Short mmCIF file of C-alpha atoms and ligand atoms in Angstrom, two decimals:
data_model
loop_
_atom_site.label_atom_id
_atom_site.label_comp_id
_atom_site.label_asym_id
_atom_site.label_seq_id
_atom_site.Cartn_x
_atom_site.Cartn_y
_atom_site.Cartn_z
CA MET A 77 54.75 -39.85 -29.74
CA LEU A 78 51.01 -40.71 -29.94
CA ALA A 79 49.00 -39.92 -26.86
CA ILE A 80 46.43 -42.71 -26.44
CA ARG A 81 43.29 -42.36 -24.01
CA LEU A 82 40.69 -44.73 -23.33
CA LEU A 83 37.54 -43.08 -22.80
CA ALA A 84 33.86 -43.46 -22.27
CA GLU A 85 32.54 -40.62 -23.51
CA PRO A 86 34.32 -38.63 -26.47
CA THR A 87 35.77 -34.95 -26.13
CA ARG A 88 35.51 -33.91 -29.19
CA LEU A 89 34.47 -35.73 -32.77
CA ASP A 90 36.61 -33.61 -35.42
CA VAL A 91 37.88 -37.09 -37.22
CA LEU A 92 36.04 -40.19 -36.60
CA ALA A 93 37.61 -43.90 -37.18
CA LEU A 94 35.36 -46.75 -37.80
CA PRO A 95 35.90 -50.20 -37.93
CA ILE A 96 35.20 -51.83 -40.89
CA ARG A 97 35.00 -56.21 -41.69
CA PRO A 98 34.96 -58.15 -44.88
CA THR A 99 31.43 -59.85 -45.32
CA ASP A 100 31.19 -63.12 -46.96
CA ARG A 101 28.98 -61.77 -49.60
CA ALA A 102 29.98 -59.54 -53.11
CA ASP A 103 27.58 -57.25 -51.98
CA PRO A 104 28.50 -55.37 -49.85
CA PRO A 105 31.95 -56.44 -49.70
CA ALA A 106 32.32 -54.69 -46.28
CA GLU A 107 30.23 -53.47 -43.50
CA LEU A 108 30.82 -51.37 -40.50
CA VAL A 109 31.37 -53.21 -37.11
CA PRO A 110 28.79 -52.10 -34.88
CA VAL A 111 31.10 -50.21 -32.11
CA ALA A 112 31.02 -48.97 -28.49
CA ALA A 113 29.42 -45.68 -28.86
CA ALA A 114 26.35 -44.02 -30.98
CA LEU A 115 27.64 -42.78 -34.13
CA PRO A 116 26.16 -38.96 -35.47
CA ASP A 117 23.17 -38.80 -37.69
CA GLY A 118 23.90 -40.41 -41.56
CA VAL A 119 27.27 -41.77 -41.00
CA ALA A 120 25.96 -45.37 -40.85
CA ASP A 121 24.41 -44.97 -44.56
CA GLU A 122 27.58 -42.50 -45.30
CA LEU A 123 29.70 -45.64 -44.91
CA ALA A 124 27.84 -47.69 -46.44
CA ALA A 125 27.80 -45.89 -49.59
CA LEU A 126 31.39 -45.64 -49.16
CA VAL A 127 32.10 -49.13 -49.21
CA PRO A 128 31.39 -49.72 -52.75
CA ALA A 129 32.39 -46.38 -54.14
CA ALA A 130 35.77 -46.53 -52.30
CA ARG A 131 36.51 -50.33 -52.97
CA LEU A 132 36.48 -51.05 -49.31
CA THR A 133 37.13 -54.57 -48.41
CA GLY A 134 38.12 -54.36 -44.73
CA ASP A 135 41.23 -56.32 -44.94
CA PRO A 136 43.18 -55.64 -42.00
CA GLY A 137 46.05 -52.55 -42.84
CA GLN A 138 43.25 -50.84 -45.34
CA THR A 139 42.46 -47.33 -44.37
CA TRP A 140 40.63 -44.55 -46.28
CA THR A 141 39.78 -40.88 -45.77
CA GLN A 142 36.43 -39.32 -46.48
CA VAL A 143 36.73 -35.27 -46.32
CA ARG A 144 33.17 -33.72 -44.91
CA PRO A 145 33.65 -29.70 -45.27
CA GLY A 146 31.99 -28.12 -43.10
CA ARG A 147 30.57 -30.71 -41.04
CA VAL A 148 30.89 -32.68 -37.43
CA PRO A 149 33.11 -34.84 -37.51
CA ALA A 150 35.26 -33.12 -40.75
CA ARG A 151 36.57 -36.54 -41.68
CA LEU A 152 35.76 -40.32 -41.67
CA LEU A 153 38.44 -42.75 -41.29
CA PRO A 154 36.70 -46.41 -42.05
CA PHE A 155 39.61 -48.77 -41.40
CA GLY A 156 39.60 -52.47 -42.35
CA ILE A 157 40.18 -55.17 -39.25
CA GLY A 158 39.82 -58.14 -41.15
CA ALA A 159 39.34 -61.37 -38.98
CA GLY A 160 39.03 -58.72 -35.91
CA ASP A 161 41.91 -60.80 -33.87
CA GLU A 162 44.57 -59.26 -32.30
CA ALA A 163 46.96 -59.59 -35.18
CA ALA A 164 44.27 -57.90 -37.71
CA TRP A 165 44.10 -55.23 -35.13
CA ARG A 166 47.83 -54.64 -34.62
CA ALA A 167 47.58 -54.32 -38.38
CA ALA A 168 44.97 -51.86 -38.01
CA GLY A 169 46.38 -49.84 -35.25
CA ALA A 170 49.91 -49.60 -37.58
CA ALA A 171 48.17 -48.35 -40.55
CA LEU A 172 45.99 -46.05 -38.33
CA ALA A 173 49.09 -44.50 -36.98
CA GLY A 174 50.25 -43.06 -40.40
CA VAL A 175 47.01 -41.48 -41.19
CA ALA A 176 47.00 -40.13 -37.11
CA ALA A 177 50.44 -38.12 -37.76
CA ARG A 178 48.43 -35.83 -40.12
CA GLU A 179 45.65 -35.16 -37.42
CA ASP A 180 45.11 -33.77 -34.14
CA ARG A 181 42.66 -35.90 -32.57
CA VAL A 182 41.27 -39.43 -33.92
CA THR A 183 38.19 -40.72 -32.02
CA LEU A 184 38.12 -44.53 -32.36
CA PRO A 185 35.17 -46.74 -30.89
CA LEU A 186 35.78 -49.99 -30.27
CA PRO A 187 33.93 -52.86 -31.13
CA ALA A 188 30.66 -53.19 -28.83
CA GLY A 189 31.61 -56.11 -26.27
CA ALA A 190 35.27 -56.35 -27.72
CA PRO A 191 37.79 -58.54 -25.97
CA PRO A 192 40.93 -56.73 -24.24
CA ALA A 193 43.05 -58.27 -26.82
CA VAL A 194 41.59 -56.11 -29.26
CA ALA A 195 42.59 -52.69 -27.21
CA ARG A 196 46.52 -54.70 -26.81
CA GLY A 197 46.54 -54.84 -30.84
CA LEU A 198 45.27 -51.55 -31.72
CA VAL A 199 47.46 -50.12 -28.94
CA GLU A 200 50.94 -51.85 -30.29
CA GLY A 201 50.31 -51.20 -33.56
CA LEU A 202 49.89 -47.34 -33.19
CA LEU A 203 52.59 -47.10 -30.80
CA LEU A 204 54.98 -48.89 -32.70
CA ALA A 205 54.36 -47.75 -36.30
CA SER A 206 54.23 -44.31 -35.08
CA TYR A 207 58.19 -44.62 -33.81
CA ARG A 208 60.92 -42.52 -35.23
CA PHE A 209 64.68 -42.18 -34.75
CA ARG A 210 66.53 -39.13 -36.04
CA LEU A 211 69.64 -37.32 -34.75
CA GLY A 212 68.92 -33.75 -37.23
CA ALA A 213 69.16 -30.06 -35.80
CA ASP A 214 65.75 -30.56 -34.60
CA GLY A 215 66.04 -33.42 -32.63
CA ASN A 216 63.72 -36.18 -32.58
CA ALA A 217 60.49 -34.42 -32.96
CA PRO A 218 58.05 -36.49 -34.29
CA ALA A 219 54.44 -35.46 -35.29
CA LEU A 220 51.90 -34.99 -32.03
CA ALA A 221 48.59 -36.76 -32.14
CA ALA A 222 46.22 -38.12 -30.07
CA VAL A 223 44.41 -40.76 -30.41
CA ASP A 224 40.88 -41.09 -28.21
CA VAL A 225 39.47 -44.86 -27.63
CA LEU A 226 35.94 -45.37 -26.84
CA VAL A 227 34.78 -48.19 -25.02
CA GLU A 228 31.94 -49.11 -23.16
CA ASP A 229 34.04 -49.64 -19.43
CA PRO A 230 37.76 -48.52 -19.68
CA ALA A 231 38.15 -50.55 -16.44
CA VAL A 232 37.49 -53.76 -18.55
CA TYR A 233 40.48 -52.42 -21.19
CA ALA A 234 43.03 -51.30 -18.61
CA ASP A 235 45.26 -54.09 -18.09
CA ALA A 236 45.45 -54.51 -21.95
CA VAL A 237 46.37 -51.60 -22.44
CA ALA A 238 48.97 -51.09 -19.79
CA VAL A 239 50.47 -54.09 -21.02
CA ALA A 240 50.67 -52.76 -24.57
CA ARG A 241 52.14 -49.46 -23.64
CA THR A 242 54.99 -51.40 -21.63
CA THR A 243 55.99 -53.47 -24.34
CA ALA A 244 55.67 -51.07 -27.26
CA ALA A 245 57.85 -48.58 -24.69
CA MET A 246 60.57 -51.63 -24.40
CA THR A 247 60.46 -52.15 -28.36
CA ARG A 248 60.96 -48.61 -28.74
CA LEU A 249 64.09 -48.53 -26.32
CA ALA A 250 65.49 -51.35 -28.02
CA ARG A 251 65.15 -49.52 -31.22
CA ASP A 252 66.75 -46.32 -29.57
CA LEU A 253 69.84 -48.45 -28.71
CA VAL A 254 70.36 -50.49 -31.95
CA ASN A 255 69.46 -47.04 -34.04
CA MET A 256 71.91 -45.15 -31.98
CA PRO A 257 75.19 -44.37 -34.00
CA ALA A 258 78.14 -46.36 -32.52
CA SER A 259 80.10 -42.84 -32.19
CA VAL A 260 77.76 -42.72 -29.41
CA LYS A 261 77.03 -46.15 -28.40
CA ASN A 262 80.09 -47.51 -27.22
CA PRO A 263 80.28 -50.47 -24.22
CA GLY A 264 80.52 -47.72 -21.65
CA TRP A 265 77.62 -45.89 -22.90
CA PHE A 266 75.35 -49.04 -22.97
CA ALA A 267 75.86 -49.67 -19.71
CA GLY A 268 75.06 -46.28 -18.91
CA GLN A 269 71.93 -46.41 -20.42
CA VAL A 270 70.97 -49.73 -18.98
CA ALA A 271 71.84 -47.84 -15.32
CA ASP A 272 69.30 -45.02 -15.96
CA ALA A 273 66.75 -46.86 -17.15
CA ALA A 274 67.32 -49.55 -13.99
CA ALA A 275 67.48 -46.73 -11.42
CA GLY A 276 64.65 -46.58 -9.03
CA VAL A 277 62.86 -49.86 -10.06
CA PRO A 278 62.26 -52.10 -6.88
CA ASP A 279 63.58 -55.39 -7.05
CA LEU A 280 65.77 -54.99 -9.88
CA HIS A 281 69.51 -55.03 -9.33
CA LEU A 282 72.26 -54.27 -12.04
CA ARG A 283 75.99 -55.03 -11.92
CA VAL A 284 78.42 -53.74 -14.61
CA ARG A 285 81.89 -55.64 -14.87
CA GLU A 286 84.65 -53.03 -16.28
CA PRO A 287 87.83 -54.39 -18.38
CA ARG A 288 89.59 -54.79 -15.39
CA ASP A 289 87.17 -57.01 -13.81
CA LEU A 290 86.44 -59.15 -16.81
CA ALA A 291 90.06 -59.79 -17.12
CA ALA A 292 90.80 -60.57 -13.21
CA GLU A 293 87.51 -63.03 -13.47
CA GLY A 294 89.08 -64.68 -16.72
CA PHE A 295 86.22 -63.52 -19.26
CA GLY A 296 88.88 -64.26 -22.21
CA GLY A 297 86.57 -63.80 -24.79
CA ILE A 298 85.12 -60.63 -24.12
CA VAL A 299 88.48 -59.29 -23.26
CA ALA A 300 90.12 -60.98 -26.99
CA VAL A 301 87.36 -58.98 -29.00
CA GLY A 302 87.19 -55.78 -26.78
CA SER A 303 91.04 -55.58 -27.18
CA GLY A 304 91.39 -53.71 -30.42
CA SER A 305 89.54 -50.77 -29.43
CA ALA A 306 89.91 -48.00 -27.64
CA ASN A 307 86.47 -48.26 -25.60
CA GLY A 308 86.66 -51.25 -23.59
CA PRO A 309 84.36 -54.11 -22.86
CA ARG A 310 81.77 -54.20 -20.52
CA LEU A 311 79.22 -57.10 -19.14
CA VAL A 312 76.23 -56.24 -18.01
CA GLU A 313 74.18 -58.12 -15.35
CA LEU A 314 70.41 -57.17 -15.01
CA ASP A 315 68.40 -58.94 -11.76
CA TRP A 316 64.76 -58.77 -12.10
CA ARG A 317 64.28 -60.68 -8.73
CA PRO A 318 60.39 -60.55 -7.56
CA ALA A 319 59.77 -62.19 -4.05
CA GLY A 320 58.64 -65.50 -4.55
CA ALA A 321 59.87 -66.33 -8.04
CA ARG A 322 59.67 -70.09 -8.71
CA THR A 323 61.20 -70.04 -12.07
CA HIS A 324 64.77 -68.42 -13.05
CA VAL A 325 65.58 -67.46 -16.70
CA VAL A 326 68.72 -66.08 -17.59
CA LEU A 327 68.73 -64.33 -21.16
CA VAL A 328 71.90 -63.69 -22.65
CA GLY A 329 72.12 -60.99 -25.97
CA LYS A 330 75.15 -60.19 -28.20
CA GLY A 331 76.25 -57.19 -27.72
CA ILE A 332 78.86 -56.05 -29.84
CA THR A 333 78.56 -52.22 -30.14
CA PHE A 334 80.40 -52.08 -33.65
CA ASP A 335 81.79 -54.91 -35.68
CA THR A 336 84.05 -54.37 -38.25
CA GLY A 337 85.26 -57.51 -38.54
CA GLY A 338 88.72 -56.73 -36.46
CA ILE A 339 91.56 -58.13 -38.72
CA SER A 340 89.44 -60.34 -40.42
CA ILE A 341 87.90 -56.81 -41.64
CA LYS A 342 84.62 -56.66 -43.31
CA PRO A 343 84.14 -54.52 -46.78
CA VAL A 344 82.24 -51.75 -46.24
CA SER A 345 79.18 -52.85 -47.51
CA GLY A 346 78.85 -55.44 -44.66
CA MET A 347 80.50 -53.15 -42.38
CA LYS A 348 78.75 -50.00 -42.81
CA LEU A 349 75.23 -51.31 -40.48
CA MET A 350 77.32 -52.53 -37.90
CA ARG A 351 76.12 -50.69 -35.57
CA LYS A 352 73.16 -53.23 -35.22
CA ASP A 353 75.36 -55.79 -33.88
CA MET A 354 74.04 -55.08 -30.29
CA GLY A 355 70.19 -56.09 -31.04
CA GLY A 356 70.09 -59.27 -29.18
CA ALA A 357 71.69 -57.52 -25.90
CA ALA A 358 69.35 -54.47 -26.92
CA ALA A 359 66.13 -56.61 -26.72
CA VAL A 360 67.16 -59.04 -23.67
CA VAL A 361 67.79 -56.09 -21.70
CA ALA A 362 64.43 -54.19 -22.91
CA ALA A 363 62.60 -57.43 -22.14
CA THR A 364 64.15 -57.58 -18.10
CA LEU A 365 62.98 -54.21 -18.08
CA GLY A 366 59.76 -55.09 -19.13
CA ALA A 367 59.30 -57.86 -16.92
CA ALA A 368 60.28 -55.70 -14.01
CA THR A 369 57.84 -52.60 -15.26
CA MET A 370 55.31 -55.21 -15.36
CA ARG A 371 56.38 -57.32 -12.09
CA LEU A 372 55.90 -60.48 -13.72
CA PRO A 373 56.64 -63.33 -11.05
CA VAL A 374 59.16 -64.65 -13.09
CA ARG A 375 63.40 -64.19 -11.70
CA VAL A 376 65.07 -62.69 -15.05
CA THR A 377 68.76 -62.14 -15.05
CA THR A 378 70.00 -60.80 -18.25
CA LEU A 379 73.58 -60.82 -19.64
CA ALA A 380 74.85 -58.81 -22.18
CA PRO A 381 78.35 -59.14 -22.86
CA LEU A 382 79.43 -55.49 -24.73
CA ALA A 383 82.22 -54.82 -26.95
CA GLU A 384 83.56 -52.96 -29.78
CA ASN A 385 85.05 -55.16 -32.35
CA MET A 386 87.94 -52.99 -33.82
CA VAL A 387 91.06 -53.14 -35.94
CA SER A 388 94.34 -52.03 -34.20
CA GLY A 389 97.73 -52.97 -32.93
CA ALA A 390 95.92 -54.20 -29.93
CA SER A 391 93.40 -56.24 -31.59
CA PHE A 392 93.11 -59.93 -31.35
CA ARG A 393 94.32 -61.96 -34.10
CA PRO A 394 92.91 -64.54 -36.29
CA GLY A 395 94.78 -68.05 -34.71
CA ASP A 396 94.96 -66.66 -31.22
CA VAL A 397 93.58 -69.13 -28.66
CA VAL A 398 91.07 -67.41 -26.20
CA ARG A 399 90.59 -68.94 -22.72
CA HIS A 400 87.21 -68.14 -21.96
CA TYR A 401 85.26 -68.08 -18.71
CA GLY A 402 85.97 -71.69 -17.02
CA GLY A 403 88.60 -72.75 -19.12
CA THR A 404 87.55 -73.81 -22.73
CA THR A 405 89.63 -72.56 -25.35
CA SER A 406 88.73 -71.52 -28.74
CA GLU A 407 91.26 -70.83 -31.70
CA THR A 408 89.73 -68.11 -33.40
CA THR A 409 90.11 -68.99 -36.94
CA ASN A 410 88.26 -65.65 -38.16
CA SER A 411 88.12 -62.45 -35.98
CA ASP A 412 84.63 -61.65 -37.66
CA ALA A 413 82.98 -64.72 -35.54
CA GLU A 414 83.30 -62.31 -32.58
CA GLY A 415 79.72 -62.67 -31.20
CA ARG A 416 80.05 -66.28 -30.39
CA LEU A 417 83.52 -65.81 -28.41
CA VAL A 418 81.61 -63.12 -26.23
CA LEU A 419 78.48 -65.54 -25.97
CA ALA A 420 80.96 -68.16 -24.82
CA ASP A 421 81.91 -66.75 -21.64
CA ALA A 422 78.39 -65.13 -20.74
CA LEU A 423 76.82 -68.77 -21.20
CA THR A 424 79.09 -70.30 -19.28
CA TYR A 425 78.77 -67.48 -16.03
CA ALA A 426 74.98 -68.12 -16.57
CA VAL A 427 75.34 -72.15 -16.13
CA ARG A 428 78.28 -72.16 -13.55
CA GLU A 429 77.13 -69.14 -11.50
CA LEU A 430 73.35 -68.65 -11.79
CA SER A 431 72.41 -72.39 -12.66
CA PRO A 432 68.71 -70.76 -13.86
CA ASP A 433 66.02 -73.58 -14.74
CA LEU A 434 65.94 -71.93 -18.31
CA LEU A 435 68.82 -70.67 -20.72
CA VAL A 436 67.91 -68.02 -23.78
CA ASP A 437 70.46 -66.22 -26.21
CA LEU A 438 69.51 -63.56 -28.61
CA ALA A 439 72.03 -62.88 -31.02
CA THR A 440 72.91 -61.26 -34.52
CA LEU A 441 75.01 -63.74 -35.28
CA THR A 442 75.42 -65.15 -38.64
CA GLY A 443 74.64 -63.34 -42.09
CA ALA A 444 73.18 -66.68 -42.80
CA ASN A 445 70.25 -66.22 -40.83
CA ALA A 446 68.78 -64.31 -44.12
CA VAL A 447 70.37 -66.57 -46.52
CA ALA A 448 68.33 -69.46 -44.76
CA LEU A 449 64.90 -67.97 -43.72
CA GLY A 450 64.47 -64.30 -45.53
CA LYS A 451 64.54 -60.56 -43.77
CA ARG A 452 62.06 -61.15 -41.47
CA THR A 453 62.41 -64.48 -39.54
CA ALA A 454 64.98 -65.47 -36.93
CA ALA A 455 66.43 -68.96 -36.46
CA LEU A 456 65.36 -70.99 -33.32
CA TYR A 457 67.51 -73.77 -32.03
CA SER A 458 67.01 -76.00 -29.20
CA GLU A 459 67.35 -79.71 -27.85
CA ASN A 460 63.91 -78.93 -26.10
CA ASP A 461 60.77 -79.45 -27.74
CA ARG A 462 58.58 -78.52 -25.57
CA LEU A 463 60.70 -75.13 -24.69
CA ALA A 464 61.17 -74.43 -28.78
CA ALA A 465 57.10 -74.79 -29.01
CA ASP A 466 56.45 -72.71 -26.08
CA LEU A 467 59.12 -69.89 -27.57
CA LEU A 468 57.57 -70.32 -31.06
CA ALA A 469 54.16 -69.85 -29.60
CA ALA A 470 55.15 -66.75 -28.13
CA VAL A 471 56.77 -65.35 -30.92
CA ASP A 472 53.82 -65.92 -33.16
CA ALA A 473 51.39 -64.41 -30.64
CA ALA A 474 53.73 -61.22 -30.45
CA GLY A 475 53.39 -60.86 -33.94
CA GLU A 476 57.23 -61.57 -34.81
CA ALA A 477 58.43 -64.60 -36.76
CA ALA A 478 60.85 -67.58 -36.05
CA TRP A 479 61.59 -71.06 -37.47
CA ARG A 480 63.29 -73.58 -35.91
CA MET A 481 66.05 -75.14 -36.95
CA PRO A 482 68.29 -78.25 -36.44
CA LEU A 483 71.45 -78.78 -34.48
CA PRO A 484 72.72 -81.82 -36.65
CA ALA A 485 75.22 -84.06 -35.21
CA ASP A 486 77.35 -84.56 -38.28
CA TYR A 487 78.69 -80.69 -38.17
CA VAL A 488 80.16 -81.65 -34.45
CA ASP A 489 83.14 -82.84 -35.51
CA TYR A 490 84.04 -79.41 -37.72
CA LEU A 491 84.42 -77.94 -34.45
CA ARG A 492 87.03 -79.88 -33.00
CA SER A 493 90.67 -78.12 -32.95
CA GLU A 494 94.03 -79.42 -32.54
CA LEU A 495 95.46 -76.40 -30.74
CA ALA A 496 92.41 -75.72 -28.70
CA ASP A 497 89.27 -77.34 -27.58
CA LEU A 498 87.00 -75.53 -30.36
CA TYR A 499 87.53 -73.53 -33.37
CA SER A 500 85.22 -70.78 -33.33
CA ALA A 501 84.51 -70.27 -37.24
CA PRO A 502 84.90 -74.20 -38.84
CA ALA A 503 85.76 -73.56 -42.40
CA GLN A 504 82.79 -76.13 -43.42
CA GLY A 505 79.12 -76.34 -42.65
CA ALA A 506 76.05 -74.17 -42.65
CA GLY A 507 76.77 -70.91 -40.87
CA SER A 508 74.14 -70.29 -38.72
CA VAL A 509 73.95 -73.86 -37.73
CA VAL A 510 77.63 -74.16 -36.78
CA ALA A 511 77.75 -71.20 -34.77
CA ALA A 512 74.68 -72.73 -32.69
CA LEU A 513 76.55 -75.59 -32.51
CA TYR A 514 79.77 -73.69 -31.02
CA LEU A 515 77.78 -71.98 -28.51
CA ARG A 516 75.88 -75.65 -27.62
CA GLU A 517 79.12 -76.37 -26.01
CA PHE A 518 79.29 -73.66 -23.58
CA THR A 519 75.66 -74.35 -22.04
CA GLY A 520 76.77 -77.55 -19.85
CA GLU A 521 74.14 -78.47 -17.72
CA LEU A 522 71.68 -76.52 -19.44
CA ARG A 523 72.22 -78.13 -22.74
CA ASP A 524 68.41 -79.27 -22.69
CA ARG A 525 67.29 -76.15 -21.08
CA TRP A 526 68.67 -73.85 -23.49
CA VAL A 527 67.37 -71.97 -26.47
CA HIS A 528 69.45 -70.11 -28.99
CA VAL A 529 67.71 -67.48 -31.28
CA ASP A 530 70.07 -65.97 -34.48
CA MET A 531 68.11 -63.08 -35.13
CA SER A 532 70.17 -61.27 -37.33
CA ALA A 533 68.18 -60.60 -39.94
CA PRO A 534 64.91 -59.65 -38.21
CA SER A 535 66.73 -57.03 -36.29
CA TRP A 536 66.40 -54.76 -38.75
CA SER A 537 64.27 -53.40 -41.26
CA GLU A 538 64.86 -51.87 -44.96
CA ASP A 539 61.26 -50.36 -45.19
CA ASP A 540 58.55 -49.34 -43.14
CA ASP A 541 56.54 -52.17 -42.89
CA ALA A 542 53.22 -52.29 -40.77
CA GLU A 543 54.33 -52.02 -37.22
CA LEU A 544 58.03 -52.15 -37.92
CA THR A 545 59.75 -48.98 -38.82
CA LYS A 546 63.15 -48.67 -41.30
CA GLY A 547 65.89 -49.27 -39.20
CA ALA A 548 65.86 -51.08 -36.26
CA THR A 549 63.04 -53.45 -35.30
CA GLY A 550 63.17 -54.38 -31.39
CA TRP A 551 63.05 -57.82 -32.26
CA GLY A 552 62.61 -59.98 -29.69
CA VAL A 553 61.01 -57.51 -27.32
CA ARG A 554 57.66 -58.47 -28.13
CA SER A 555 58.45 -62.16 -27.81
CA LEU A 556 60.38 -62.54 -24.96
CA LEU A 557 57.77 -60.74 -23.11
CA ARG A 558 55.03 -62.69 -24.23
CA TRP A 559 57.12 -66.16 -23.09
CA LEU A 560 58.03 -64.54 -19.80
CA GLY A 561 54.58 -63.35 -18.99
CA THR A 562 53.63 -67.49 -19.29
CA LEU A 563 55.95 -68.62 -16.50
CA GLY A 564 55.30 -68.20 -12.87
N1 BES B 1902 77.42 -59.49 -37.09
C1 BES B 1902 77.60 -60.42 -37.72
C2 BES B 1902 76.83 -61.10 -38.25
C3 BES B 1902 75.53 -60.62 -39.19
C4 BES B 1902 75.62 -60.25 -40.72
C5 BES B 1902 74.45 -59.74 -38.45
C6 BES B 1902 75.06 -59.44 -41.35
C7 BES B 1902 73.58 -58.98 -38.99
C8 BES B 1902 73.57 -58.81 -40.25
C9 BES B 1902 78.57 -61.58 -37.29
O1 BES B 1902 79.53 -61.20 -36.14
C10 BES B 1902 79.53 -61.97 -38.24
O2 BES B 1902 80.46 -61.37 -38.97
N2 BES B 1902 79.46 -63.06 -38.92
C11 BES B 1902 79.75 -64.02 -39.87
C12 BES B 1902 80.51 -65.33 -39.56
C13 BES B 1902 81.61 -65.98 -40.02
C14 BES B 1902 83.05 -65.22 -39.94
C15 BES B 1902 81.61 -67.62 -39.81
C16 BES B 1902 79.21 -64.26 -40.84
O3 BES B 1902 78.00 -64.51 -40.51
O4 BES B 1902 79.50 -64.12 -42.14
MN1 MN B 1903 81.26 -60.11 -37.21
ZN1 ZN B 1904 78.97 -59.23 -35.22
#
């Protein structure tokens, strides 16, 4: 992993990274940004000559390596910062992570007088883009590199960098959990990982319900979905309870550690990556650990219903009627619509037993998310305009993407079953929307203080892309931490 230090004086100057930005002229199209450190003689002129020669534009994400044999520094790394805002610095940091992986140490002076958000963007970009997950003979052995960030006064940037470090560490934790193969990652293992991460953190309390507890307390959705697996289900309840908190948020995350589809089995193309079906649980757990690490003054209770949706003689069947926590029944028309069954239990438990101020669930709920909104954008549902706007603003500031979707009344009738209260997977209606309408049935008094996020699409990336790395993205951790940071 990259080691990042904030320094007032450089220790060595082997490799010097320098920010450049676009000008509003054609000649030169880009220029060096005045930085918070004295540059070695001749470097500024050399860069001015390099801009046209290398056709540098200063756009965020652009990098260049200028080799200077026998001189100090031995390499100059001009990098684009575009408009110089936090998002542009995040992109610059992500691009620099690739370059820094080939160096021992990079020295990077920030612009003179840069706001702390610049350091936050840079550090998040560096730490997120340098993430690697591999289960090889050599273990998880990413390149070691150090980045020394030079500033006039490190104290000015210390808080922003600490927030960036925690945000990146928790996003990386969520990625680790999602990337882990299901041969290791079953519900009990996931709960154990949460216990390890939460151990010793003051004011953070963990309760894990075992299969017999779930059955005894009536969590029929979680029990049904978990019934076909040799690895029994769990319900993780993680409570960050700071003294004096005035707002109580409950986060719920779908935690299907592998989704075969059950008896309504998926084809191999749709099944092979279904270890990622606990991305919602990973995000809410990691965000709660982050809130506790940063000691945010808001109470956050996270519920992660965990189950493995398998095919066996003990599996629940299409057409079975499940009785959820609280008594509502679902006719399970398709055993591949399992996420909503476990979420239904957790949402009702949250509303009845925890009575929070706000209720937010994250779930890799439907393939329809990507059909509607593409590969990077989550679908966000809420009846509360203010709450939806606040969350969307946090998502945007964090550098993630979500789009608000409707909860249309004309689909509600599709949910009504003759045999039970609800159909879990009605035959008609847009997939992501109908799933959201189904979940809304379990929000009770919190109906207008609830947000559902279907993040099936952005929780996984097919390639390295800026701060995202191939595989799990940790979607939602950054957004949730931003949003929780605005509550008090
Ligand atoms: N876990 C899947 C949704 C999913 C699909 C997540 C692709 C990530 C990528 C979910 O449990 C599922 O199977 N949903 C079905 C619902 C249908 C049976 C009503 C779907 O989307 O097809
Ligand atoms: Mn499914
Ligand atoms: Zn699923």
